[in-house]
Tab-separated table of C-alpha atoms in Angstrom:
chain	number	residue	atom	x	y	z
A	1	UNK	CA	-0.345	0.170	0.200
A	2	UNK	CA	1.195	3.463	-0.637
A	3	UNK	CA	1.607	5.747	2.116
A	4	UNK	CA	-0.754	8.344	0.426
A	5	UNK	CA	-2.932	5.967	0.648
A	6	UNK	CA	-2.304	4.651	3.937
A	7	UNK	CA	-1.937	6.910	6.279
A	8	UNK	CA	-5.540	8.650	5.488
A	9	UNK	CA	-6.964	4.613	5.894
A	10	UNK	CA	-5.207	4.483	9.438
A	11	UNK	CA	-6.667	7.807	10.414
A	12	UNK	CA	-9.541	7.073	9.805
A	13	UNK	CA	-9.487	3.728	11.193
A	14	UNK	CA	-8.719	5.767	14.304
A	15	UNK	CA	-11.862	7.905	13.928
A	16	UNK	CA	-14.057	5.667	13.375
A	17	UNK	CA	-12.642	3.549	16.520
A	18	UNK	CA	-12.825	6.168	18.668
A	19	UNK	CA	-16.209	7.101	17.582
A	20	UNK	CA	-17.726	3.762	18.213
A	21	UNK	CA	-15.462	3.265	21.667
A	22	UNK	CA	-17.448	6.521	22.923
A	23	UNK	CA	-20.777	5.321	21.806
A	24	UNK	CA	-19.964	2.590	24.348
A	25	UNK	CA	-18.873	4.473	26.699
A	26	UNK	CA	-15.415	4.110	26.942
A	27	UNK	CA	-12.235	6.739	26.279
A	28	UNK	CA	-12.085	7.727	22.969
A	29	UNK	CA	-8.159	8.951	23.421
A	30	UNK	CA	-7.027	5.668	23.808
A	31	UNK	CA	-9.318	3.588	21.000
A	32	UNK	CA	-8.124	6.515	18.784
A	33	UNK	CA	-4.315	5.243	19.273
A	34	UNK	CA	-5.260	1.650	19.486
A	35	UNK	CA	-7.409	1.635	16.150
A	36	UNK	CA	-4.859	4.133	13.839
A	37	UNK	CA	-1.905	1.569	15.084
A	38	UNK	CA	-4.145	-1.412	14.728
A	39	UNK	CA	-6.120	-0.930	11.389
A	40	UNK	CA	-8.964	-2.611	10.366
A	41	UNK	CA	-8.077	-5.076	13.166
A	42	UNK	CA	-8.510	-2.106	15.780
A	43	UNK	CA	-11.747	-1.554	14.383
A	44	UNK	CA	-12.749	-4.684	14.874
A	45	UNK	CA	-11.753	-4.692	18.367
A	46	UNK	CA	-13.650	-1.356	18.724
A	47	UNK	CA	-16.609	-3.148	17.566
A	48	UNK	CA	-17.130	-5.707	19.850
A	49	UNK	CA	-15.502	-4.387	23.424
A	50	UNK	CA	-18.730	-4.278	25.222
A	51	UNK	CA	-20.653	-0.776	26.530
A	52	UNK	CA	-19.143	0.308	30.441
A	53	UNK	CA	-21.601	-0.007	32.685
A	54	UNK	CA	-23.040	3.011	34.868
A	55	UNK	CA	-22.290	2.532	38.195
A	56	UNK	CA	-24.660	4.287	40.594
């Protein structure tokens, strides 16, 4: 994969992963970095992680 295509794809994976994680109550910054480094594999991890339980 060329660098001109790879960097935007990995950044997009990071943004999508952070969005998915924050909708589940998880930390967006951690998931952005995780998904940006792992790419599509990180998106799968973000999608299958469980929602964070609300403790009252």
